[in-house]
Amino acid sequence: MVFILGIVLFALGICLSVALHEAGHMWAAKAFGMKVRRYFIGFGPTIFSFRRGETEYGLKWIPLGGFCDIAGMTALDEVTPDESKRAMWRFKTWKRTVVMSAGSAMHFILGFIILYLMAVTMGLPNPAAQAAPTEAVISATSCARAATTMEQLNDTSCPPGAPTPAKTAGLQAGDKVVSVAGKPIKTWREMLAAVQVASGPTPFVVERNGQRLDLTVDVPRVQRLVADGSNKTIVKDVGMIGASPVQNTAPALLTYGPVDAIGGTLSFTGTMFSETAQRLIEFPSRIPAVVDSIFGGERDPNPPVSVVGASRIGGEAAERGLWEIFVLLLASLNFFIGVFNLLPLLPLDGGHIAVVWYERVRDWFRKLRGKAAGGPVDYTKLSAVTMVLVFIGGAVTLLTVTADIVNPVKLFQ
């Protein structure tokens, strides 16, 4: 029941985001004096509508978006004689840019508000808690045994008191590893890399109570899931000694006061923008993995997901009481939609902004050559490119939705 409630709440959050996106266009257009004919949430048959002033507001049956109908968004749009002077295409470039980017701005504002409320209540993720261990200091030993099946690869259980190469060689909690096989070690990551390529008796130098000790660890080769450098994991034969680092004791979440939360939220917002840009860059390369997952392949741990997949993850987070993940996912989705919508591709808002600025730059060059300004861009000449992009976008959406139904991403596998 909680799972379904989480899905419904997340879907409602997305609907609110869409409503505010279109409201951003509408409010900006009205502020500049453009005529807004209609503001609707959803598509398809109308459930209800009402008119206030010159704008019709309403709700439609299919909650997969919405629209804000501004008179004369392009020079090809038909306008009535009384709308002609207030047609959007007649307004200055910067005003049209503000109106077309206002939808994404609403996503950014909503994402910031969500993160701010999270900062003063449940807290924001603490970067210090997510940092990898720095010094190569051992906290404990644990078993390291071979694995030949996927179940064994994912099984991290260890019988109490089981002997390990590290323990057998005399390594103890608190030891700081200085070198492995003659290679100087400064960080845990360096020690891990040196151990993974080692095999058989390997000299270790450790610092214990201010003294350096020479030990020899018989490093076995075992199969483990390791990162391959491209955000994927593969089964690989590596050396392991059965030792774990000193755990990071920093709190996972940091709660802020009402004033401090502004700076904390701004900082974390910058982190989310950086991660969003990275996901957009990686997006095309991850599509083959989505196709593979539809036909039974293992789902990429960081895949592109549709609204269906995001809602399902939100439901699972709610079911497990992980509301910080639920809220963080909703904020992340708003940032992603906001940035994605500004890409200079038609029919996205960013594509329309690109056309507007093309006209401005073109007319500037024409003026330098003593020529009159050119007319508005003929959108019919761009229709073929637009249809190709719409087809690609539709295909990607269909793929991700299908993958999220037949092979969904789960918080806990």
XYZ file of C-alpha atoms in Angstrom:
413
model
C 0.000 0.000 0.000
C 2.836 2.414 0.889
C 4.535 1.485 -2.389
C 1.433 2.526 -4.388
C 1.084 5.682 -2.293
C 4.713 6.573 -3.051
C 4.153 6.109 -6.790
C 1.021 8.283 -6.675
C 2.755 11.009 -4.646
C 5.743 11.029 -6.998
C 3.472 11.187 -10.047
C 1.609 14.100 -8.459
C 4.955 15.813 -7.869
C 5.775 15.443 -11.561
C 2.342 16.804 -12.528
C 2.952 19.814 -10.278
C 6.312 20.366 -11.964
C 4.663 20.304 -15.403
C 1.940 22.700 -14.252
C 4.529 25.147 -12.912
C 6.602 24.821 -16.100
C 3.699 25.994 -18.239
C 2.718 28.571 -15.614
C 6.219 30.018 -15.898
C 5.684 30.613 -19.628
C 2.261 32.091 -18.974
C 3.282 34.449 -16.159
C 6.296 35.761 -18.093
C 4.231 36.284 -21.257
C 1.490 38.144 -19.384
C 4.094 40.297 -17.609
C 5.414 41.521 -20.993
C 1.930 42.135 -22.419
C 1.717 39.117 -24.727
C -1.681 37.519 -25.141
C -2.056 34.086 -23.548
C -5.025 32.329 -25.105
C -5.060 29.050 -23.171
C -3.359 27.362 -20.228
C -4.095 23.637 -19.921
C -2.660 20.773 -17.911
C -2.729 17.442 -19.770
C -3.700 16.508 -23.305
C -6.689 14.949 -25.019
C -10.362 15.541 -24.158
C -11.110 18.369 -21.754
C -12.335 17.487 -18.262
C -13.252 21.062 -17.417
C -12.241 24.599 -18.322
C -13.100 28.147 -17.371
C -12.251 31.598 -18.669
C -10.747 34.363 -16.623
C -10.080 37.548 -18.531
C -8.717 36.744 -21.976
C -7.249 33.330 -20.989
C -8.985 29.942 -20.871
C -7.746 27.623 -18.115
C -8.454 23.903 -17.999
C -7.571 20.282 -17.260
C -7.447 17.440 -19.783
C -7.655 13.678 -19.345
C -4.116 12.576 -20.294
C -1.699 13.816 -17.585
C 1.436 13.589 -19.739
C 2.264 17.261 -20.025
C 0.488 20.512 -20.679
C 0.617 23.609 -22.838
C 0.468 27.374 -22.764
C -0.935 28.865 -25.976
C 0.625 32.309 -26.547
C -0.618 34.230 -29.581
C 1.977 34.476 -32.366
C 4.724 32.293 -30.869
C 6.108 32.166 -34.412
C 5.386 34.328 -37.452
C 3.549 31.352 -39.025
C 0.914 31.232 -36.275
C -2.458 32.645 -37.219
C -3.501 35.641 -35.154
C -6.639 37.740 -35.162
C -6.412 41.479 -35.968
C -6.741 42.397 -32.266
C -3.930 39.942 -31.380
C -1.520 41.141 -34.065
C 0.174 43.883 -32.028
C 0.587 41.527 -29.058
C 1.919 38.561 -31.058
C 4.928 37.077 -29.327
C 7.176 37.180 -32.400
C 6.874 40.990 -32.510
C 8.490 41.431 -29.070
C 12.180 42.076 -28.435
C 14.575 39.149 -28.479
C 15.374 39.292 -24.753
C 11.689 39.296 -23.821
C 10.962 36.243 -25.989
C 14.030 34.541 -24.501
C 12.775 35.176 -20.973
C 9.327 33.803 -21.815
C 10.686 30.655 -23.470
C 13.207 29.966 -20.704
C 10.706 30.662 -17.909
C 9.503 27.033 -17.955
C 12.963 25.696 -17.168
C 13.450 28.488 -14.622
C 10.388 27.182 -12.750
C 11.956 23.708 -12.596
C 15.158 25.202 -11.164
C 13.224 27.271 -8.610
C 11.095 24.277 -7.606
C 14.191 22.078 -7.312
C 15.882 24.696 -5.121
C 12.817 25.017 -2.875
C 12.634 21.223 -2.502
C 16.322 21.065 -1.544
C 15.955 24.001 0.866
C 13.048 22.351 2.666
C 15.054 19.134 2.747
C 18.049 21.013 4.224
C 16.069 22.410 7.172
C 14.152 19.188 7.896
C 15.757 15.843 7.028
C 19.090 17.291 5.826
C 21.143 17.309 2.613
C 23.689 14.624 1.633
C 27.034 15.278 3.313
C 29.947 15.260 0.800
C 32.330 14.298 3.604
C 30.335 11.113 4.262
C 30.556 10.129 0.591
C 34.312 10.661 0.359
C 36.450 7.587 -0.126
C 38.872 6.614 2.668
C 42.042 8.668 2.387
C 44.822 7.110 4.447
C 45.536 3.417 3.988
C 44.720 2.554 7.610
C 43.248 -0.865 8.344
C 40.244 -1.053 10.651
C 39.560 -4.797 10.499
C 40.086 -7.968 8.510
C 37.315 -9.849 6.726
C 37.078 -13.007 4.687
C 38.115 -13.030 1.015
C 36.920 -16.118 -0.798
C 36.529 -17.051 -4.441
C 33.177 -16.627 -6.166
C 32.059 -18.329 -9.354
C 28.359 -17.463 -9.568
C 26.443 -14.178 -9.587
C 24.922 -15.041 -6.208
C 28.395 -15.513 -4.731
C 29.627 -12.318 -6.340
C 26.858 -10.376 -4.587
C 27.252 -12.274 -1.297
C 29.311 -10.270 1.195
C 28.659 -12.518 4.221
C 31.655 -13.770 6.159
C 31.771 -16.524 8.809
C 32.934 -15.047 12.160
C 36.630 -15.654 12.809
C 37.362 -16.975 9.312
C 41.111 -16.757 8.545
C 42.147 -14.178 5.942
C 45.451 -13.515 4.140
C 45.779 -10.184 5.957
C 45.121 -11.716 9.371
C 47.376 -14.696 8.723
C 50.236 -12.376 7.715
C 49.928 -10.432 10.950
C 48.160 -7.281 9.767
C 46.177 -5.662 12.600
C 43.550 -2.982 13.066
C 45.231 0.418 13.165
C 48.107 -0.559 10.874
C 48.954 2.071 8.257
C 50.158 0.541 4.994
C 53.311 2.320 3.789
C 54.168 0.207 0.729
C 53.001 -2.854 -1.215
C 55.476 -4.861 -3.304
C 57.948 -1.999 -2.969
C 55.471 0.604 -4.251
C 54.898 3.566 -1.875
C 51.291 3.862 -0.677
C 49.624 7.084 0.440
C 45.897 6.405 0.111
C 43.561 3.450 0.505
C 42.751 3.649 -3.198
C 46.438 3.230 -4.062
C 46.715 0.251 -1.723
C 43.615 -1.349 -3.231
C 45.026 -0.946 -6.756
C 48.368 -2.454 -5.721
C 46.701 -5.440 -4.025
C 44.410 -6.141 -6.990
C 47.383 -6.673 -9.330
C 49.394 -8.674 -6.781
C 49.562 -12.468 -6.591
C 51.209 -14.869 -4.132
C 53.685 -13.787 -1.428
C 53.804 -9.996 -1.499
C 55.934 -7.764 0.798
C 54.019 -5.192 2.850
C 55.483 -2.406 4.963
C 53.161 -1.128 7.692
C 53.463 1.481 10.407
C 52.322 0.349 13.856
C 52.705 2.385 17.045
C 55.343 4.560 15.391
C 57.415 1.633 14.146
C 57.676 0.156 10.658
C 57.221 -3.568 10.210
C 57.964 -5.779 7.213
C 55.266 -8.391 6.581
C 54.597 -10.828 3.768
C 50.993 -11.410 2.653
C 50.119 -14.402 0.477
C 47.665 -12.656 -1.887
C 45.090 -14.997 -3.484
C 43.358 -14.279 -6.804
C 39.553 -14.174 -6.559
C 36.671 -13.173 -8.810
C 34.886 -9.972 -7.918
C 32.638 -7.331 -9.464
C 34.827 -4.284 -10.102
C 34.410 -0.962 -11.950
C 35.801 -0.967 -15.491
C 36.298 2.808 -15.711
C 33.074 3.532 -17.647
C 30.554 3.434 -14.782
C 29.932 -0.277 -15.372
C 30.893 -3.313 -13.334
C 32.463 -6.479 -14.704
C 33.617 -9.803 -13.248
C 37.395 -9.719 -12.934
C 40.149 -11.844 -11.415
C 41.801 -9.649 -8.747
C 44.016 -9.971 -5.708
C 42.364 -9.541 -2.288
C 43.756 -9.770 1.241
C 40.594 -9.414 3.333
C 41.142 -6.020 4.968
C 38.786 -3.067 5.300
C 39.578 0.645 5.767
C 38.729 2.874 8.683
C 35.096 3.771 8.156
C 34.033 7.314 7.447
C 32.209 8.526 10.571
C 30.810 11.715 9.042
C 26.978 11.882 9.146
C 25.251 10.923 5.914
C 22.963 13.980 6.072
C 23.599 17.523 7.305
C 20.697 19.539 8.714
C 20.891 23.328 8.426
C 19.256 26.292 10.107
C 16.895 28.509 8.072
C 19.679 30.968 7.152
C 22.575 28.525 6.749
C 20.346 26.362 4.567
C 20.476 28.986 1.803
C 24.227 28.586 1.331
C 24.073 24.824 1.787
C 21.294 24.522 -0.757
C 23.092 26.733 -3.273
C 26.223 24.595 -2.936
C 24.326 21.332 -3.329
C 22.340 22.777 -6.245
C 25.635 23.414 -8.034
C 26.590 19.781 -7.441
C 23.285 18.611 -8.894
C 23.700 20.800 -11.983
C 27.142 19.275 -12.537
C 25.758 15.741 -12.176
C 22.853 16.576 -14.500
C 25.244 17.825 -17.195
C 27.291 14.639 -16.821
C 24.181 12.453 -17.203
C 23.169 14.334 -20.345
C 26.641 13.812 -21.853
C 26.526 10.093 -21.030
C 22.889 9.663 -22.125
C 23.498 8.504 -25.749
C 26.133 5.946 -24.704
C 23.730 4.322 -22.231
C 20.922 3.663 -24.723
C 22.394 0.324 -25.972
C 22.350 -0.957 -22.379
C 18.667 0.017 -22.111
C 17.882 -1.994 -25.261
C 19.867 -4.953 -23.910
C 17.979 -4.857 -20.606
C 14.647 -5.150 -22.443
C 15.754 -8.503 -23.849
C 16.925 -9.946 -20.544
C 20.290 -8.266 -20.067
C 21.398 -6.977 -16.690
C 20.157 -3.440 -16.010
C 22.830 -0.757 -15.878
C 23.138 0.479 -12.253
C 22.950 4.118 -13.443
C 20.588 3.935 -16.421
C 18.354 6.503 -18.099
C 14.884 6.092 -16.624
C 11.472 7.280 -17.759
C 8.821 8.953 -15.640
C 7.479 5.437 -15.059
C 10.826 4.249 -13.711
C 11.354 7.355 -11.582
C 7.867 6.975 -10.072
C 8.548 3.324 -9.307
C 11.827 4.198 -7.550
C 9.930 6.869 -5.626
C 7.397 4.243 -4.574
C 10.122 1.867 -3.402
C 11.820 4.657 -1.441
C 8.515 5.475 0.264
C 7.873 1.806 1.019
C 11.236 1.528 2.806
C 10.807 4.832 4.621
C 13.661 6.432 2.674
C 11.881 9.734 2.165
C 15.188 11.591 1.720
C 15.767 9.553 -1.457
C 12.172 10.241 -2.570
C 12.588 14.004 -2.137
C 16.105 14.064 -3.612
C 14.920 12.151 -6.687
C 12.075 14.634 -7.216
C 14.493 17.572 -7.017
C 16.961 15.826 -9.345
C 14.222 15.156 -11.895
C 13.282 18.854 -11.915
C 16.869 19.898 -12.572
C 17.214 17.309 -15.333
C 13.986 18.368 -17.082
C 14.941 22.034 -16.759
C 18.380 21.563 -18.299
C 17.170 19.104 -20.951
C 14.449 21.502 -22.068
C 17.065 24.195 -22.767
C 18.994 22.073 -25.254
C 19.069 23.945 -28.601
C 16.883 21.381 -30.353
C 13.381 21.809 -31.731
C 10.688 21.369 -30.505
C 12.249 22.006 -27.077
C 12.167 25.545 -25.665
C 15.923 25.690 -26.183
C 15.378 25.103 -29.902
C 12.988 28.065 -30.119
C 15.462 30.213 -28.175
C 18.208 29.215 -30.636
C 16.012 30.301 -33.566
C 15.270 33.663 -31.911
C 18.965 34.367 -31.353
C 19.831 33.192 -34.848
C 17.485 35.894 -36.139
C 19.136 38.479 -33.889
C 22.708 37.603 -34.928
C 21.712 37.323 -38.592
C 20.107 40.771 -38.540
C 23.187 42.212 -36.807
C 25.409 41.000 -39.628
C 22.922 42.264 -42.223
C 22.995 45.682 -40.566
C 26.807 45.746 -40.762
C 26.513 45.172 -44.510
C 23.939 47.934 -44.855
C 21.015 45.604 -45.436
C 17.568 45.635 -43.893
C 16.669 43.100 -41.224
C 15.532 39.737 -42.520
C 12.084 38.347 -41.830
C 11.245 35.784 -39.164
C 12.654 32.283 -39.687
C 10.401 30.079 -41.796
C 9.624 27.180 -39.462
C 8.348 25.082 -42.368
C 11.963 24.728 -43.532
C 12.828 23.278 -40.130
C 9.885 20.886 -40.008
C 11.870 17.914 -41.378
C 14.601 18.294 -38.748
C 11.963 18.781 -36.059
C 10.122 15.609 -37.058
C 13.363 13.590 -36.977
C 14.122 14.846 -33.473
C 10.542 14.159 -32.369
C 10.833 10.617 -33.744
C 14.146 10.039 -31.941
C 12.754 11.463 -28.710
C 9.656 9.294 -28.988
C 11.752 6.178 -29.656
C 13.979 6.837 -26.647
C 10.937 7.442 -24.457
C 9.357 4.186 -25.647
C 12.591 2.277 -24.958
C 13.033 3.639 -21.437
C 9.367 3.113 -20.527
C 9.511 -0.469 -21.843
C 12.728 -1.167 -19.910
C 11.216 0.308 -16.746
C 8.250 -2.053 -17.089
C 9.929 -5.337 -18.081
C 13.227 -4.855 -16.224
C 12.790 -2.021 -13.709
C 15.555 -0.355 -11.760
C 15.380 -1.158 -8.055
C 16.914 0.615 -5.099
C 17.897 -2.736 -3.616
C 18.541 -5.667 -5.931
